[in-house]
Amino acid sequence: MAENGVNSGTATFDKPKVELHVHLDGAIRIETILDVAKRRGITLPATTVPEMTSLCSMDKPGTLTEFLGKFNQYMHVIAGDREAIKRIAYEFVETKAKEGVIYVEVRYSPHLLANCRVEPIHWNQKEGDVTPDDVVHLVNEGLKEGEKAFRIKARSILCCMRHMPNWSMEVVELCKKYRNDGVVAIDIAGDESLNCETCPLHREAYEEAEKSGIHRTVHAGEVGPSSVVREAVEVLKAERIGHGYHTIEDEVLYKQLLEQNMHFETCPVSSIMTGACDPDFTKHPLIRFKEDKANYSLNTDDPLILNSTLDSDYQAAKQYMGFTEEEFMRLNINAAKSCFLPEKEKKDLLNQLYEAYGMINDTSF
Ligand SMILES: [Zn+2]
């Protein structure tokens, strides 16, 4: 692990990478939280980076509840503050550039960072003047400035929350409004036991997304069973699956998704720390994905809470799951092919990778 969420020393896979599954609000720098708290006059239970790190991150595998509890430690510092929201987006791009990422899709719930025109207002905030729409605008500004400064490409995905079905229609409307301004897709995150039968508003939002040509990914089969993955594909018309580890428990569905070339956004370190998968990496579903030449990517998910970097995930894959340089190249090419950029930009991204990987005249992938 390294300071600032940035690798020090040599990366496990020291070539350009693509990251598709990372939460902006789970990728904030500890220094920034402390700094913003000071400026806003918010008292935190910790005042140093090591103390605050141990409050905000997990040092051993736990439960998803424990994991989600970590957001309570710092979200009230960032939410509702224009400068802070823009800053975390800008710094996020810097971190990714240092990790060797050349294209990233970063996701967040605009509602969880707002303090106005949102019901309920989260994190015990008082009502303010930052609406979900303002949040998207601010994040876009931060990402765009970051792109210019650090010369990589960053796009965003807006998240619905499973326990907040009444936000979902607004999420898809924001995706439509900002589709030519950095937002590339819709996602749904949170408690997988809240399916679309219990919350039909999510289904309606995803129908609207499909109708409007908004790309769709869904957190499914992370902690929840394979039936959530089936619902994501069949009801929500997901084009990618966030995590999807438990898909392999339904051989028929798994085979079908392999045939469809469905993309799985896997997050190895996260999957262990949240209890989604067995803590023994040598039994990880990702090994099956690799053996079956499935279409998947490697991602950090929430590096702040996991106290990790993208290299931690690559290292786990190499050290415990037998990943080779070839497989790292293959999965990054698959990530690029499965990203939500328009075709022309996707082609450019792929060409950048082919060139960096020395595969310009190689059609084996
Ligand atoms: Zn996630």
mmCIF file of C-alpha atoms and ligand atoms in Angstrom:
data_model
loop_
_atom_site.group_PDB
_atom_site.id
_atom_site.type_symbol
_atom_site.label_atom_id
_atom_site.label_comp_id
_atom_site.label_asym_id
_atom_site.label_seq_id
_atom_site.Cartn_x
_atom_site.Cartn_y
_atom_site.Cartn_z
ATOM 1 C CA MET A 1 0.000 0.000 0.000
ATOM 2 C CA ALA A 2 1.174 3.504 -0.672
ATOM 3 C CA GLU A 3 0.409 7.070 0.202
ATOM 4 C CA ASN A 4 -2.277 8.993 -1.662
ATOM 5 C CA GLY A 5 -3.614 5.800 -3.171
ATOM 6 C CA VAL A 6 -0.798 5.955 -5.656
ATOM 7 C CA ASN A 7 1.666 3.206 -6.438
ATOM 8 C CA SER A 8 5.190 3.591 -5.334
ATOM 9 C CA GLY A 9 7.778 1.415 -7.019
ATOM 10 C CA THR A 10 7.058 -0.931 -9.864
ATOM 11 C CA ALA A 11 3.528 -1.851 -10.822
ATOM 12 C CA THR A 12 2.578 -5.519 -11.216
ATOM 13 C CA PHE A 13 1.339 -4.746 -14.714
ATOM 14 C CA ASP A 14 3.260 -1.708 -15.818
ATOM 15 C CA LYS A 15 1.327 -0.957 -19.026
ATOM 16 C CA PRO A 16 -1.672 1.228 -19.862
ATOM 17 C CA LYS A 17 -4.853 0.029 -18.183
ATOM 18 C CA VAL A 18 -8.618 0.538 -18.385
ATOM 19 C CA GLU A 19 -10.764 0.665 -15.254
ATOM 20 C CA LEU A 20 -14.541 0.369 -15.422
ATOM 21 C CA HIS A 21 -15.787 -0.124 -11.860
ATOM 22 C CA VAL A 22 -14.762 2.398 -9.221
ATOM 23 C CA HIS A 23 -16.897 4.573 -6.974
ATOM 24 C CA LEU A 24 -15.939 8.249 -6.762
ATOM 25 C CA ASP A 25 -17.113 8.475 -3.156
ATOM 26 C CA GLY A 26 -15.102 5.362 -2.319
ATOM 27 C CA ALA A 27 -11.952 6.764 -3.892
ATOM 28 C CA ILE A 28 -11.395 10.014 -1.976
ATOM 29 C CA ARG A 29 -8.014 10.884 -0.485
ATOM 30 C CA ILE A 30 -7.796 10.867 3.300
ATOM 31 C CA GLU A 31 -5.783 14.108 3.142
ATOM 32 C CA THR A 32 -8.649 15.748 1.263
ATOM 33 C CA ILE A 33 -11.224 14.661 3.842
ATOM 34 C CA LEU A 34 -9.096 16.124 6.644
ATOM 35 C CA ASP A 35 -8.455 19.298 4.679
ATOM 36 C CA VAL A 36 -12.100 19.911 3.759
ATOM 37 C CA ALA A 37 -13.248 19.164 7.326
ATOM 38 C CA LYS A 38 -10.831 21.798 8.603
ATOM 39 C CA ARG A 39 -12.031 24.383 6.085
ATOM 40 C CA ARG A 40 -15.687 23.697 6.860
ATOM 41 C CA GLY A 41 -15.146 23.618 10.615
ATOM 42 C CA ILE A 42 -16.296 20.006 10.865
ATOM 43 C CA THR A 43 -14.834 18.109 13.805
ATOM 44 C CA LEU A 44 -13.722 14.566 13.016
ATOM 45 C CA PRO A 45 -12.799 11.872 15.521
ATOM 46 C CA ALA A 46 -9.319 11.742 13.943
ATOM 47 C CA THR A 47 -6.934 14.484 12.859
ATOM 48 C CA THR A 48 -4.006 12.612 11.312
ATOM 49 C CA VAL A 49 -3.816 10.594 8.103
ATOM 50 C CA PRO A 50 -3.040 7.245 9.809
ATOM 51 C CA GLU A 51 -5.838 7.696 12.386
ATOM 52 C CA MET A 52 -8.361 8.751 9.763
ATOM 53 C CA THR A 53 -7.261 5.900 7.486
ATOM 54 C CA SER A 54 -7.988 3.338 10.157
ATOM 55 C CA LEU A 55 -11.432 4.870 10.759
ATOM 56 C CA CYS A 56 -12.354 4.959 7.054
ATOM 57 C CA SER A 57 -10.856 1.704 5.824
ATOM 58 C CA MET A 58 -11.037 -1.999 6.605
ATOM 59 C CA ASP A 59 -7.885 -3.860 7.548
ATOM 60 C CA LYS A 60 -9.390 -7.340 7.359
ATOM 61 C CA PRO A 61 -12.297 -9.078 5.629
ATOM 62 C CA GLY A 62 -15.654 -8.111 7.128
ATOM 63 C CA THR A 63 -19.296 -7.889 6.183
ATOM 64 C CA LEU A 64 -20.971 -5.665 3.621
ATOM 65 C CA THR A 65 -22.713 -3.829 6.494
ATOM 66 C CA GLU A 66 -19.354 -3.044 8.078
ATOM 67 C CA PHE A 67 -18.094 -1.914 4.700
ATOM 68 C CA LEU A 68 -21.046 0.411 4.096
ATOM 69 C CA GLY A 69 -20.678 1.815 7.627
ATOM 70 C CA LYS A 70 -17.325 3.286 6.612
ATOM 71 C CA PHE A 71 -19.040 5.865 4.384
ATOM 72 C CA ASN A 72 -20.592 7.367 7.542
ATOM 73 C CA GLN A 73 -17.116 8.377 8.699
ATOM 74 C CA TYR A 74 -16.540 10.912 5.940
ATOM 75 C CA MET A 75 -19.406 11.436 3.500
ATOM 76 C CA HIS A 76 -20.830 14.337 5.552
ATOM 77 C CA VAL A 77 -17.528 16.190 5.031
ATOM 78 C CA ILE A 78 -17.675 16.074 1.223
ATOM 79 C CA ALA A 79 -21.412 16.028 0.497
ATOM 80 C CA GLY A 80 -23.099 19.356 -0.107
ATOM 81 C CA ASP A 81 -19.813 21.230 -0.621
ATOM 82 C CA ARG A 82 -19.242 22.452 -4.172
ATOM 83 C CA GLU A 83 -15.502 22.899 -3.903
ATOM 84 C CA ALA A 84 -15.010 19.478 -2.288
ATOM 85 C CA ILE A 85 -17.126 17.654 -4.883
ATOM 86 C CA LYS A 86 -15.204 19.168 -7.753
ATOM 87 C CA ARG A 87 -11.900 18.559 -5.989
ATOM 88 C CA ILE A 88 -12.454 14.836 -5.384
ATOM 89 C CA ALA A 89 -13.267 14.368 -9.077
ATOM 90 C CA TYR A 90 -10.119 16.225 -10.144
ATOM 91 C CA GLU A 91 -7.876 14.365 -7.702
ATOM 92 C CA PHE A 92 -9.427 11.068 -8.723
ATOM 93 C CA VAL A 93 -8.180 11.602 -12.296
ATOM 94 C CA GLU A 94 -4.706 12.388 -10.981
ATOM 95 C CA THR A 95 -4.633 9.181 -8.948
ATOM 96 C CA LYS A 96 -5.752 7.081 -11.912
ATOM 97 C CA ALA A 97 -3.173 8.680 -14.212
ATOM 98 C CA LYS A 98 -0.455 7.779 -11.712
ATOM 99 C CA GLU A 99 -1.731 4.210 -11.603
ATOM 100 C CA GLY A 100 -1.253 3.907 -15.353
ATOM 101 C CA VAL A 101 -4.952 4.035 -16.222
ATOM 102 C CA ILE A 102 -5.588 5.684 -19.602
ATOM 103 C CA TYR A 103 -9.373 5.388 -19.563
ATOM 104 C CA VAL A 104 -11.628 5.209 -16.514
ATOM 105 C CA GLU A 105 -15.378 5.115 -15.936
ATOM 106 C CA VAL A 106 -16.085 6.408 -12.438
ATOM 107 C CA ARG A 107 -19.490 6.024 -10.792
ATOM 108 C CA TYR A 108 -21.413 7.717 -8.004
ATOM 109 C CA SER A 109 -24.890 8.534 -6.759
ATOM 110 C CA PRO A 110 -25.576 12.254 -7.369
ATOM 111 C CA HIS A 111 -28.216 12.101 -4.620
ATOM 112 C CA LEU A 112 -25.773 10.938 -1.946
ATOM 113 C CA LEU A 113 -23.561 13.999 -2.524
ATOM 114 C CA ALA A 114 -26.441 16.497 -2.617
ATOM 115 C CA ASN A 115 -28.119 18.426 0.191
ATOM 116 C CA CYS A 116 -30.980 20.064 -1.686
ATOM 117 C CA ARG A 117 -33.958 18.700 -3.665
ATOM 118 C CA VAL A 118 -33.198 15.220 -2.408
ATOM 119 C CA GLU A 119 -35.418 13.181 -0.116
ATOM 120 C CA PRO A 120 -34.128 12.198 2.353
ATOM 121 C CA ILE A 121 -30.971 14.300 2.735
ATOM 122 C CA HIS A 122 -28.217 11.853 3.719
ATOM 123 C CA TRP A 123 -25.362 11.895 6.254
ATOM 124 C CA ASN A 124 -27.211 14.108 8.770
ATOM 125 C CA GLN A 125 -26.604 17.149 6.597
ATOM 126 C CA LYS A 126 -28.642 20.310 7.026
ATOM 127 C CA GLU A 127 -30.490 21.390 3.908
ATOM 128 C CA GLY A 128 -28.259 23.437 1.588
ATOM 129 C CA ASP A 129 -28.249 24.462 -2.067
ATOM 130 C CA VAL A 130 -26.449 21.619 -3.856
ATOM 131 C CA THR A 131 -28.918 19.598 -5.918
ATOM 132 C CA PRO A 132 -28.221 16.212 -7.568
ATOM 133 C CA ASP A 133 -28.019 18.089 -10.885
ATOM 134 C CA ASP A 134 -25.389 20.465 -9.414
ATOM 135 C CA VAL A 135 -23.411 17.438 -8.211
ATOM 136 C CA VAL A 136 -23.233 15.994 -11.740
ATOM 137 C CA HIS A 137 -22.177 19.371 -13.107
ATOM 138 C CA LEU A 138 -19.430 19.752 -10.465
ATOM 139 C CA VAL A 139 -18.096 16.227 -10.950
ATOM 140 C CA ASN A 140 -18.011 16.807 -14.720
ATOM 141 C CA GLU A 141 -16.000 19.989 -14.206
ATOM 142 C CA GLY A 142 -13.504 18.241 -11.923
ATOM 143 C CA LEU A 143 -13.118 15.294 -14.298
ATOM 144 C CA LYS A 144 -12.648 17.554 -17.305
ATOM 145 C CA GLU A 145 -9.986 19.652 -15.596
ATOM 146 C CA GLY A 146 -8.310 16.443 -14.466
ATOM 147 C CA GLU A 147 -8.351 15.053 -18.000
ATOM 148 C CA LYS A 148 -6.589 18.152 -19.268
ATOM 149 C CA ALA A 149 -4.013 18.230 -16.483
ATOM 150 C CA PHE A 150 -3.192 14.513 -16.425
ATOM 151 C CA ARG A 151 -3.845 13.554 -20.055
ATOM 152 C CA ILE A 152 -6.098 10.568 -19.572
ATOM 153 C CA LYS A 153 -9.771 10.070 -20.379
ATOM 154 C CA ALA A 154 -12.431 9.924 -17.664
ATOM 155 C CA ARG A 155 -16.172 9.361 -18.044
ATOM 156 C CA SER A 156 -18.861 8.839 -15.431
ATOM 157 C CA ILE A 157 -21.725 6.489 -14.608
ATOM 158 C CA LEU A 158 -24.639 7.655 -12.452
ATOM 159 C CA CYS A 159 -25.865 5.233 -9.785
ATOM 160 C CA CYS A 160 -29.350 4.429 -8.628
ATOM 161 C CA MET A 161 -29.495 3.055 -5.079
ATOM 162 C CA ARG A 162 -31.514 -0.116 -4.513
ATOM 163 C CA HIS A 163 -33.025 1.189 -1.254
ATOM 164 C CA MET A 164 -34.019 4.526 -2.854
ATOM 165 C CA PRO A 165 -36.308 3.605 -5.782
ATOM 166 C CA ASN A 166 -37.827 7.093 -5.892
ATOM 167 C CA TRP A 167 -34.464 8.542 -7.004
ATOM 168 C CA SER A 168 -34.073 6.261 -10.015
ATOM 169 C CA MET A 169 -36.172 8.190 -12.558
ATOM 170 C CA GLU A 170 -34.183 11.350 -11.816
ATOM 171 C CA VAL A 171 -30.937 9.391 -12.253
ATOM 172 C CA VAL A 172 -31.902 8.345 -15.776
ATOM 173 C CA GLU A 173 -33.015 11.898 -16.579
ATOM 174 C CA LEU A 174 -29.587 13.179 -15.446
ATOM 175 C CA CYS A 175 -27.928 10.533 -17.635
ATOM 176 C CA LYS A 176 -29.908 11.875 -20.593
ATOM 177 C CA LYS A 177 -29.207 15.509 -19.774
ATOM 178 C CA TYR A 178 -25.443 14.975 -19.478
ATOM 179 C CA ARG A 179 -24.968 12.259 -22.097
ATOM 180 C CA ASN A 180 -22.874 14.581 -24.261
ATOM 181 C CA ASP A 181 -21.060 15.956 -21.260
ATOM 182 C CA GLY A 182 -19.185 13.039 -19.751
ATOM 183 C CA VAL A 183 -21.934 10.760 -18.451
ATOM 184 C CA VAL A 184 -21.958 7.424 -20.290
ATOM 185 C CA ALA A 185 -24.253 5.063 -18.366
ATOM 186 C CA ILE A 186 -26.599 4.206 -15.523
ATOM 187 C CA ASP A 187 -25.870 1.767 -12.689
ATOM 188 C CA ILE A 188 -27.659 0.443 -9.641
ATOM 189 C CA ALA A 189 -25.861 -0.261 -6.372
ATOM 190 C CA GLY A 190 -26.778 -1.339 -2.859
ATOM 191 C CA ASP A 191 -28.634 -4.169 -1.167
ATOM 192 C CA GLU A 192 -29.218 -6.886 -3.764
ATOM 193 C CA SER A 193 -32.128 -8.399 -1.845
ATOM 194 C CA LEU A 194 -34.210 -5.411 -2.984
ATOM 195 C CA ASN A 195 -35.089 -6.744 -6.405
ATOM 196 C CA CYS A 196 -37.209 -5.216 -9.142
ATOM 197 C CA GLU A 197 -40.356 -6.979 -8.032
ATOM 198 C CA THR A 198 -40.189 -5.142 -4.728
ATOM 199 C CA CYS A 199 -38.992 -1.901 -6.370
ATOM 200 C CA PRO A 200 -40.615 -1.524 -9.817
ATOM 201 C CA LEU A 201 -39.330 2.068 -10.145
ATOM 202 C CA HIS A 202 -35.849 0.740 -10.866
ATOM 203 C CA ARG A 203 -37.221 -1.323 -13.728
ATOM 204 C CA GLU A 204 -39.008 1.720 -15.107
ATOM 205 C CA ALA A 205 -35.820 3.789 -14.940
ATOM 206 C CA TYR A 206 -33.864 1.096 -16.775
ATOM 207 C CA GLU A 207 -36.598 0.795 -19.417
ATOM 208 C CA GLU A 208 -36.321 4.529 -19.976
ATOM 209 C CA ALA A 209 -32.520 4.182 -20.182
ATOM 210 C CA GLU A 210 -32.779 1.455 -22.807
ATOM 211 C CA LYS A 211 -35.354 3.405 -24.785
ATOM 212 C CA SER A 212 -33.134 6.499 -24.726
ATOM 213 C CA GLY A 213 -29.941 4.680 -25.676
ATOM 214 C CA ILE A 214 -28.295 5.115 -22.260
ATOM 215 C CA HIS A 215 -25.811 2.320 -21.490
ATOM 216 C CA ARG A 216 -26.577 0.060 -18.535
ATOM 217 C CA THR A 217 -24.564 -1.754 -15.910
ATOM 218 C CA VAL A 218 -25.917 -3.358 -12.726
ATOM 219 C CA HIS A 219 -24.297 -4.424 -9.436
ATOM 220 C CA ALA A 220 -25.395 -8.070 -9.276
ATOM 221 C CA GLY A 221 -24.144 -11.389 -7.954
ATOM 222 C CA GLU A 222 -21.645 -9.652 -5.694
ATOM 223 C CA VAL A 223 -23.020 -10.710 -2.328
ATOM 224 C CA GLY A 224 -26.404 -11.648 -3.802
ATOM 225 C CA PRO A 225 -27.216 -14.900 -5.615
ATOM 226 C CA SER A 226 -27.149 -15.662 -9.341
ATOM 227 C CA SER A 227 -30.875 -14.843 -9.578
ATOM 228 C CA VAL A 228 -29.981 -11.145 -9.181
ATOM 229 C CA VAL A 229 -27.669 -11.473 -12.190
ATOM 230 C CA ARG A 230 -30.452 -13.116 -14.173
ATOM 231 C CA GLU A 231 -32.780 -10.251 -13.299
ATOM 232 C CA ALA A 232 -30.103 -7.701 -14.249
ATOM 233 C CA VAL A 233 -29.775 -9.270 -17.692
ATOM 234 C CA GLU A 234 -33.383 -10.189 -18.400
ATOM 235 C CA VAL A 235 -35.323 -7.374 -16.710
ATOM 236 C CA LEU A 236 -32.887 -4.449 -16.495
ATOM 237 C CA LYS A 237 -31.219 -5.289 -19.841
ATOM 238 C CA ALA A 238 -27.758 -4.844 -18.335
ATOM 239 C CA GLU A 239 -24.906 -4.656 -20.851
ATOM 240 C CA ARG A 240 -22.325 -5.269 -18.137
ATOM 241 C CA ILE A 241 -22.464 -6.859 -14.691
ATOM 242 C CA GLY A 242 -20.849 -5.232 -11.663
ATOM 243 C CA HIS A 243 -18.984 -8.079 -9.913
ATOM 244 C CA GLY A 244 -21.140 -11.080 -10.920
ATOM 245 C CA TYR A 245 -19.113 -13.648 -8.943
ATOM 246 C CA HIS A 246 -22.138 -15.708 -7.968
ATOM 247 C CA THR A 247 -23.155 -16.154 -11.609
ATOM 248 C CA ILE A 248 -21.086 -19.353 -11.654
ATOM 249 C CA GLU A 249 -23.514 -20.956 -9.189
ATOM 250 C CA ASP A 250 -26.007 -21.183 -12.050
ATOM 251 C CA GLU A 251 -24.197 -23.115 -14.787
ATOM 252 C CA VAL A 252 -26.926 -22.509 -17.363
ATOM 253 C CA LEU A 253 -26.932 -18.756 -16.825
ATOM 254 C CA TYR A 254 -23.143 -18.617 -16.691
ATOM 255 C CA LYS A 255 -22.843 -20.481 -19.991
ATOM 256 C CA GLN A 256 -25.419 -18.224 -21.566
ATOM 257 C CA LEU A 257 -23.535 -15.106 -20.439
ATOM 258 C CA LEU A 258 -20.251 -16.525 -21.713
ATOM 259 C CA GLU A 259 -21.883 -17.064 -25.100
ATOM 260 C CA GLN A 260 -23.293 -13.522 -25.050
ATOM 261 C CA ASN A 261 -19.806 -12.239 -24.191
ATOM 262 C CA MET A 262 -21.235 -10.446 -21.145
ATOM 263 C CA HIS A 263 -18.653 -8.273 -19.412
ATOM 264 C CA PHE A 264 -18.017 -8.806 -15.676
ATOM 265 C CA GLU A 265 -16.516 -5.866 -13.790
ATOM 266 C CA THR A 266 -14.554 -7.792 -11.166
ATOM 267 C CA CYS A 267 -12.956 -6.292 -8.068
ATOM 268 C CA PRO A 268 -10.800 -8.961 -6.362
ATOM 269 C CA VAL A 269 -9.671 -7.082 -3.232
ATOM 270 C CA SER A 270 -13.156 -5.679 -2.678
ATOM 271 C CA SER A 271 -14.758 -9.109 -3.080
ATOM 272 C CA ILE A 272 -12.694 -10.487 -0.208
ATOM 273 C CA MET A 273 -13.082 -7.516 2.129
ATOM 274 C CA THR A 274 -16.873 -7.317 1.784
ATOM 275 C CA GLY A 275 -17.309 -11.039 2.293
ATOM 276 C CA ALA A 276 -18.724 -11.418 -1.238
ATOM 277 C CA CYS A 277 -16.219 -14.226 -1.888
ATOM 278 C CA ASP A 278 -14.264 -16.754 0.151
ATOM 279 C CA PRO A 279 -11.205 -14.989 1.636
ATOM 280 C CA ASP A 280 -9.040 -17.693 0.080
ATOM 281 C CA PHE A 281 -8.059 -16.104 -3.256
ATOM 282 C CA THR A 282 -7.105 -19.501 -4.667
ATOM 283 C CA LYS A 283 -10.838 -20.399 -4.653
ATOM 284 C CA HIS A 284 -11.912 -17.146 -6.288
ATOM 285 C CA PRO A 285 -14.546 -17.200 -9.090
ATOM 286 C CA LEU A 286 -12.175 -15.023 -11.099
ATOM 287 C CA ILE A 287 -10.008 -18.107 -11.656
ATOM 288 C CA ARG A 288 -12.965 -19.755 -13.371
ATOM 289 C CA PHE A 289 -13.541 -16.596 -15.443
ATOM 290 C CA LYS A 290 -9.905 -16.693 -16.514
ATOM 291 C CA GLU A 291 -9.948 -20.386 -17.407
ATOM 292 C CA ASP A 292 -13.109 -19.916 -19.461
ATOM 293 C CA LYS A 293 -11.658 -16.862 -21.235
ATOM 294 C CA ALA A 294 -14.632 -14.842 -20.023
ATOM 295 C CA ASN A 295 -14.954 -11.132 -20.758
ATOM 296 C CA TYR A 296 -14.000 -9.253 -17.582
ATOM 297 C CA SER A 297 -11.962 -6.378 -16.167
ATOM 298 C CA LEU A 298 -9.983 -5.814 -12.949
ATOM 299 C CA ASN A 299 -11.105 -2.873 -10.833
ATOM 300 C CA THR A 300 -10.639 -1.252 -7.421
ATOM 301 C CA ASP A 301 -14.309 -0.574 -6.507
ATOM 302 C CA ASP A 302 -13.635 1.522 -3.351
ATOM 303 C CA PRO A 303 -9.893 2.026 -2.849
ATOM 304 C CA LEU A 304 -10.336 4.436 0.078
ATOM 305 C CA ILE A 305 -12.301 1.923 2.132
ATOM 306 C CA LEU A 306 -10.171 -1.009 1.014
ATOM 307 C CA ASN A 307 -6.951 0.958 1.605
ATOM 308 C CA SER A 308 -5.868 -0.332 -1.798
ATOM 309 C CA THR A 309 -4.670 0.769 -5.216
ATOM 310 C CA LEU A 310 -5.352 -0.725 -8.636
ATOM 311 C CA ASP A 311 -2.029 -2.505 -8.294
ATOM 312 C CA SER A 312 -3.351 -4.361 -5.215
ATOM 313 C CA ASP A 313 -5.932 -6.037 -7.462
ATOM 314 C CA TYR A 314 -3.391 -6.884 -10.153
ATOM 315 C CA GLN A 315 -1.032 -8.201 -7.536
ATOM 316 C CA ALA A 316 -3.673 -10.438 -5.960
ATOM 317 C CA ALA A 317 -4.504 -11.791 -9.408
ATOM 318 C CA LYS A 318 -0.868 -12.498 -10.188
ATOM 319 C CA GLN A 319 0.158 -13.845 -6.818
ATOM 320 C CA TYR A 320 -2.822 -16.039 -5.943
ATOM 321 C CA MET A 321 -4.692 -16.662 -9.167
ATOM 322 C CA GLY A 322 -1.967 -17.353 -11.681
ATOM 323 C CA PHE A 323 -2.507 -14.288 -13.847
ATOM 324 C CA THR A 324 0.121 -13.674 -16.509
ATOM 325 C CA GLU A 325 1.123 -10.595 -18.481
ATOM 326 C CA GLU A 326 -0.840 -12.038 -21.454
ATOM 327 C CA GLU A 327 -3.991 -12.317 -19.368
ATOM 328 C CA PHE A 328 -3.576 -8.748 -18.071
ATOM 329 C CA MET A 329 -3.353 -7.539 -21.667
ATOM 330 C CA ARG A 330 -6.325 -9.650 -22.743
ATOM 331 C CA LEU A 331 -8.536 -8.403 -19.913
ATOM 332 C CA ASN A 332 -7.653 -4.762 -20.541
ATOM 333 C CA ILE A 333 -8.491 -5.155 -24.213
ATOM 334 C CA ASN A 334 -11.800 -6.708 -23.177
ATOM 335 C CA ALA A 335 -12.383 -3.796 -20.813
ATOM 336 C CA ALA A 336 -11.779 -1.352 -23.668
ATOM 337 C CA LYS A 337 -14.097 -3.325 -25.965
ATOM 338 C CA SER A 338 -16.793 -3.316 -23.263
ATOM 339 C CA CYS A 339 -16.460 0.315 -22.234
ATOM 340 C CA PHE A 340 -19.303 2.758 -22.827
ATOM 341 C CA LEU A 341 -17.494 5.193 -25.108
ATOM 342 C CA PRO A 342 -18.925 5.892 -28.575
ATOM 343 C CA GLU A 343 -17.531 3.494 -31.234
ATOM 344 C CA LYS A 344 -14.996 5.906 -32.706
ATOM 345 C CA GLU A 345 -13.467 6.747 -29.305
ATOM 346 C CA LYS A 346 -13.515 3.075 -28.346
ATOM 347 C CA LYS A 347 -11.529 2.245 -31.453
ATOM 348 C CA ASP A 348 -8.962 4.913 -30.597
ATOM 349 C CA LEU A 349 -8.660 3.528 -27.066
ATOM 350 C CA LEU A 350 -8.178 0.000 -28.403
ATOM 351 C CA ASN A 351 -5.509 1.209 -30.792
ATOM 352 C CA GLN A 352 -3.687 2.890 -27.909
ATOM 353 C CA LEU A 353 -3.656 -0.418 -26.050
ATOM 354 C CA TYR A 354 -2.625 -2.479 -29.082
ATOM 355 C CA GLU A 355 0.246 -0.135 -29.650
ATOM 356 C CA ALA A 356 1.371 -0.122 -26.006
ATOM 357 C CA TYR A 357 1.130 -3.912 -25.885
ATOM 358 C CA GLY A 358 3.085 -4.345 -29.115
ATOM 359 C CA MET A 359 0.102 -5.954 -30.821
ATOM 360 C CA ILE A 360 -0.351 -3.656 -33.791
ATOM 361 C CA ASN A 361 -0.227 -6.406 -36.425
ATOM 362 C CA ASP A 362 -1.345 -9.162 -34.123
ATOM 363 C CA THR A 363 -4.894 -10.454 -34.535
ATOM 364 C CA SER A 364 -4.638 -13.215 -31.921
ATOM 365 C CA PHE A 365 -6.752 -11.229 -29.470
HETATM 366 ZN ZN ZN B 1 -19.285 -1.239 -6.813
#
